[in-house]
mmCIF file of C-alpha atoms in Angstrom:
data_model
loop_
_atom_site.group_PDB
_atom_site.id
_atom_site.type_symbol
_atom_site.label_atom_id
_atom_site.label_comp_id
_atom_site.label_asym_id
_atom_site.label_seq_id
_atom_site.Cartn_x
_atom_site.Cartn_y
_atom_site.Cartn_z
ATOM 1 C CA UNK A 1201 -8.801 -27.049 -18.354
ATOM 2 C CA UNK A 1202 -9.707 -23.373 -18.517
ATOM 3 C CA UNK A 1203 -8.148 -20.527 -16.576
ATOM 4 C CA UNK A 1204 -11.588 -19.778 -15.134
ATOM 5 C CA UNK A 1205 -11.923 -23.324 -13.785
ATOM 6 C CA UNK A 1206 -8.399 -23.204 -12.337
ATOM 7 C CA UNK A 1207 -8.957 -19.959 -10.415
ATOM 8 C CA UNK A 1208 -12.358 -21.246 -9.224
ATOM 9 C CA UNK A 1209 -10.684 -24.379 -7.837
ATOM 10 C CA UNK A 1210 -8.130 -22.246 -5.996
ATOM 11 C CA UNK A 1211 -10.760 -19.826 -4.686
ATOM 12 C CA UNK A 1212 -12.920 -22.688 -3.424
ATOM 13 C CA UNK A 1213 -10.019 -23.802 -1.252
ATOM 14 C CA UNK A 1214 -9.390 -20.348 0.268
ATOM 15 C CA UNK A 1215 -13.095 -19.482 0.619
ATOM 16 C CA UNK A 1216 -13.751 -22.716 2.525
ATOM 17 C CA UNK A 1217 -10.742 -22.995 4.798
ATOM 18 C CA UNK A 1218 -11.721 -22.195 8.372
ATOM 19 C CA UNK A 1219 -8.154 -21.575 9.591
ATOM 20 C CA UNK A 1220 -7.335 -19.187 6.753
ATOM 21 C CA UNK A 1221 -10.593 -17.262 7.249
ATOM 22 C CA UNK A 1222 -9.864 -16.987 10.980
ATOM 23 C CA UNK A 1223 -6.347 -15.673 10.300
ATOM 24 C CA UNK A 1224 -7.780 -13.087 7.902
ATOM 25 C CA UNK A 1225 -10.566 -12.045 10.284
ATOM 26 C CA UNK A 1226 -9.803 -12.390 13.991
ATOM 27 C CA UNK A 1227 -7.484 -9.973 15.801
ATOM 28 C CA UNK A 1228 -4.273 -11.272 17.355
ATOM 29 C CA UNK A 1229 -4.004 -12.482 20.912
ATOM 30 C CA UNK A 1230 -2.680 -9.788 23.257
ATOM 31 C CA UNK A 1231 -1.341 -10.423 26.708
ATOM 32 C CA UNK A 1232 -2.716 -7.087 27.920
ATOM 33 C CA UNK A 1233 -6.195 -7.771 26.548
ATOM 34 C CA UNK A 1234 -8.460 -10.754 26.810
ATOM 35 C CA UNK A 1235 -8.176 -11.747 23.163
ATOM 36 C CA UNK A 1236 -7.738 -15.342 22.077
ATOM 37 C CA UNK A 1237 -5.470 -16.698 19.376
ATOM 38 C CA UNK A 1238 -7.386 -16.551 16.063
ATOM 39 C CA UNK A 1239 -7.189 -20.347 15.769
ATOM 40 C CA UNK A 1240 -8.509 -20.966 19.297
ATOM 41 C CA UNK A 1241 -11.345 -23.519 19.036
ATOM 42 C CA UNK A 1242 -13.513 -21.535 21.469
ATOM 43 C CA UNK A 1243 -13.938 -18.740 18.884
ATOM 44 C CA UNK A 1244 -16.936 -18.889 16.560
ATOM 45 C CA UNK A 1245 -16.366 -20.815 13.361
ATOM 46 C CA UNK A 1246 -16.571 -18.419 10.443
ATOM 47 C CA UNK A 1247 -17.911 -21.097 8.097
ATOM 48 C CA UNK A 1248 -20.852 -21.596 10.490
ATOM 49 C CA UNK A 1249 -22.068 -18.008 10.074
ATOM 50 C CA UNK A 1250 -25.185 -17.369 8.025
ATOM 51 C CA UNK A 1251 -24.488 -17.323 4.297
ATOM 52 C CA UNK A 1252 -24.849 -13.552 3.846
ATOM 53 C CA UNK A 1253 -22.453 -12.762 6.696
ATOM 54 C CA UNK A 1254 -20.020 -15.433 5.453
ATOM 55 C CA UNK A 1255 -19.965 -13.920 1.939
ATOM 56 C CA UNK A 1256 -19.506 -10.431 3.380
ATOM 57 C CA UNK A 1257 -16.386 -11.707 5.171
ATOM 58 C CA UNK A 1258 -15.122 -13.528 2.070
ATOM 59 C CA UNK A 1259 -15.737 -10.509 -0.178
ATOM 60 C CA UNK A 1260 -13.924 -8.197 2.242
ATOM 61 C CA UNK A 1261 -10.968 -10.467 3.015
ATOM 62 C CA UNK A 1262 -10.341 -12.310 -0.277
ATOM 63 C CA UNK A 1263 -10.239 -10.411 -3.563
ATOM 64 C CA UNK A 1264 -9.281 -11.046 -7.162
ATOM 65 C CA UNK A 1265 -8.108 -7.508 -7.862
ATOM 66 C CA UNK A 1266 -5.648 -5.379 -5.886
ATOM 67 C CA UNK A 1267 -8.030 -3.006 -4.119
ATOM 68 C CA UNK A 1268 -6.434 -1.406 -1.090
ATOM 69 C CA UNK A 1269 -7.722 2.179 -0.950
ATOM 70 C CA UNK A 1270 -10.396 1.075 1.537
ATOM 71 C CA UNK A 1271 -7.693 -0.119 3.980
ATOM 72 C CA UNK A 1272 -6.543 3.372 4.922
ATOM 73 C CA UNK A 1273 -7.518 4.132 8.534
ATOM 74 C CA UNK A 1274 -8.741 0.538 9.021
ATOM 75 C CA UNK A 1275 -7.140 -2.480 10.662
ATOM 76 C CA UNK A 1276 -7.598 -5.517 8.427
ATOM 77 C CA UNK A 1277 -5.992 -8.454 6.734
ATOM 78 C CA UNK A 1278 -6.586 -9.050 3.044
ATOM 79 C CA UNK A 1279 -5.622 -11.727 0.541
ATOM 80 C CA UNK A 1280 -5.454 -11.087 -3.196
ATOM 81 C CA UNK A 1281 -5.658 -14.225 -5.345
ATOM 82 C CA UNK A 1282 -4.939 -14.130 -9.072
ATOM 83 C CA UNK A 1283 -3.394 -16.051 -11.934
ATOM 84 C CA UNK A 1284 -0.029 -14.936 -13.244
ATOM 85 C CA UNK A 1285 2.020 -15.892 -16.285
ATOM 86 C CA UNK A 1286 1.302 -19.030 -18.301
ATOM 87 C CA UNK A 1287 4.338 -20.420 -20.138
ATOM 88 C CA UNK A 1288 4.909 -23.501 -22.274
ATOM 89 C CA UNK A 1289 6.329 -26.435 -20.349
ATOM 90 C CA UNK A 1290 9.725 -27.207 -21.891
ATOM 91 C CA UNK A 1291 9.519 -29.949 -24.480
ATOM 92 C CA UNK A 1292 5.844 -30.672 -23.897
ATOM 93 C CA UNK A 1293 3.540 -29.640 -26.725
ATOM 94 C CA UNK A 1294 0.377 -30.125 -24.679
ATOM 95 C CA UNK A 1295 1.220 -28.662 -21.276
ATOM 96 C CA UNK A 1296 1.950 -25.217 -19.866
ATOM 97 C CA UNK A 1297 2.997 -23.916 -16.457
ATOM 98 C CA UNK A 1298 0.480 -21.534 -14.869
ATOM 99 C CA UNK A 1299 1.433 -19.252 -11.982
ATOM 100 C CA UNK A 1300 -0.983 -18.569 -9.131
ATOM 101 C CA UNK A 1301 -0.190 -15.552 -6.949
ATOM 102 C CA UNK A 1302 -1.310 -14.735 -3.415
ATOM 103 C CA UNK A 1303 -0.644 -11.231 -2.087
ATOM 104 C CA UNK A 1304 -1.119 -10.816 1.663
ATOM 105 C CA UNK A 1305 -1.716 -7.348 3.156
ATOM 106 C CA UNK A 1306 -1.789 -7.097 6.936
ATOM 107 C CA UNK A 1307 -2.187 -4.087 9.215
ATOM 108 C CA UNK A 1308 0.813 -3.531 11.480
ATOM 109 C CA UNK A 1309 -1.279 -4.279 14.603
ATOM 110 C CA UNK A 1310 -1.871 -7.825 13.303
ATOM 111 C CA UNK A 1311 1.736 -8.236 12.167
ATOM 112 C CA UNK A 1312 3.178 -6.962 15.452
ATOM 113 C CA UNK A 1313 0.581 -8.957 17.379
ATOM 114 C CA UNK A 1314 1.366 -12.412 16.032
ATOM 115 C CA UNK A 1315 3.387 -12.174 12.787
ATOM 116 C CA UNK A 1316 0.192 -12.611 10.785
ATOM 117 C CA UNK A 1317 1.779 -12.554 7.301
ATOM 118 C CA UNK A 1318 3.894 -15.542 8.285
ATOM 119 C CA UNK A 1319 0.936 -17.412 9.716
ATOM 120 C CA UNK A 1320 -1.189 -16.778 6.626
ATOM 121 C CA UNK A 1321 1.726 -17.772 4.378
ATOM 122 C CA UNK A 1322 2.233 -20.992 6.340
ATOM 123 C CA UNK A 1323 -1.449 -21.813 5.936
ATOM 124 C CA UNK A 1324 -1.307 -21.164 2.178
ATOM 125 C CA UNK A 1325 1.637 -23.569 1.941
ATOM 126 C CA UNK A 1326 -0.321 -26.207 3.851
ATOM 127 C CA UNK A 1327 -3.258 -25.767 1.472
ATOM 128 C CA UNK A 1328 -1.400 -25.588 -1.839
ATOM 129 C CA UNK A 1329 2.240 -26.716 -1.805
ATOM 130 C CA UNK A 1330 2.596 -30.224 -3.216
ATOM 131 C CA UNK A 1331 -1.170 -30.743 -3.376
ATOM 132 C CA UNK A 1332 -3.472 -31.326 -6.304
ATOM 133 C CA UNK A 1333 -5.891 -28.383 -6.371
ATOM 134 C CA UNK A 1334 -5.957 -27.038 -9.934
ATOM 135 C CA UNK A 1335 -4.661 -28.172 -13.295
ATOM 136 C CA UNK A 1336 -2.823 -31.485 -13.505
ATOM 137 C CA UNK A 1337 -0.473 -32.828 -10.900
ATOM 138 C CA UNK A 1338 0.670 -31.155 -7.739
ATOM 139 C CA UNK A 1339 1.175 -27.448 -7.181
ATOM 140 C CA UNK A 1340 4.777 -26.331 -6.656
ATOM 141 C CA UNK A 1341 5.960 -23.408 -4.559
ATOM 142 C CA UNK A 1342 7.921 -20.945 -6.726
ATOM 143 C CA UNK A 1343 8.871 -18.050 -4.443
ATOM 144 C CA UNK A 1344 7.944 -15.634 -1.711
ATOM 145 C CA UNK A 1345 8.887 -11.978 -1.445
ATOM 146 C CA UNK A 1346 7.962 -8.830 0.372
ATOM 147 C CA UNK A 1347 5.601 -6.332 -1.203
ATOM 148 C CA UNK A 1348 7.058 -2.838 -1.033
ATOM 149 C CA UNK A 1349 4.077 -0.735 -2.082
ATOM 150 C CA UNK A 1350 1.462 -1.089 0.628
ATOM 151 C CA UNK A 1351 -0.936 1.349 2.295
ATOM 152 C CA UNK A 1352 0.414 3.215 5.299
ATOM 153 C CA UNK A 1353 0.710 0.959 8.379
ATOM 154 C CA UNK A 1354 0.419 -2.205 6.289
ATOM 155 C CA UNK A 1355 2.948 -4.896 5.485
ATOM 156 C CA UNK A 1356 2.709 -7.156 2.457
ATOM 157 C CA UNK A 1357 4.063 -10.497 1.349
ATOM 158 C CA UNK A 1358 3.582 -12.375 -1.916
ATOM 159 C CA UNK A 1359 3.588 -16.137 -2.453
ATOM 160 C CA UNK A 1360 3.730 -17.617 -5.957
ATOM 161 C CA UNK A 1361 2.926 -21.206 -6.930
ATOM 162 C CA UNK A 1362 2.830 -22.970 -10.280
ATOM 163 C CA UNK A 1363 0.851 -25.859 -11.658
ATOM 164 C CA UNK A 1364 0.559 -27.617 -14.991
ATOM 165 C CA UNK A 1365 -2.379 -26.925 -17.316
ATOM 166 C CA UNK A 1366 -3.322 -28.003 -20.803
ATOM 167 C CA UNK A 1367 -2.354 -25.517 -23.506
ATOM 168 C CA UNK A 1368 -5.191 -23.752 -25.266
ATOM 169 C CA UNK A 1369 -5.157 -24.802 -28.923
#
């Protein structure tokens, strides 16, 4: 299976998950304001929006390259999705371990409002950990860690998963 097919399989999951899109888009619930929790069923479903508006949201919230210069002076959540290292699986001539990395950047208003990085990370684990999404077999969680270099007023967290792929011969 190709790297392109693997990343497409992963992107199809994140592009089409209503809860993840809501967590990346809707502002946090505030007691002092009349905001609802981003997962409240009374909010509009993002996947029900017209296709152009839906792709505008996806393109703004989910990226393949680390672009963050547009976040300065804006309040957003963003998810970067990309493949990491590919290493031979010990003792197996045909298989390799492929890393998939998810970097979450969240404005401090979202993080202070409802711990958004944690909620997004929990959703990623529900979608990927121990599930068959890409490659062969189930995806394993490798690690999570804070991201130190973020735009001003943003917090970042990285989640890394691995899955087995066929070696390119």
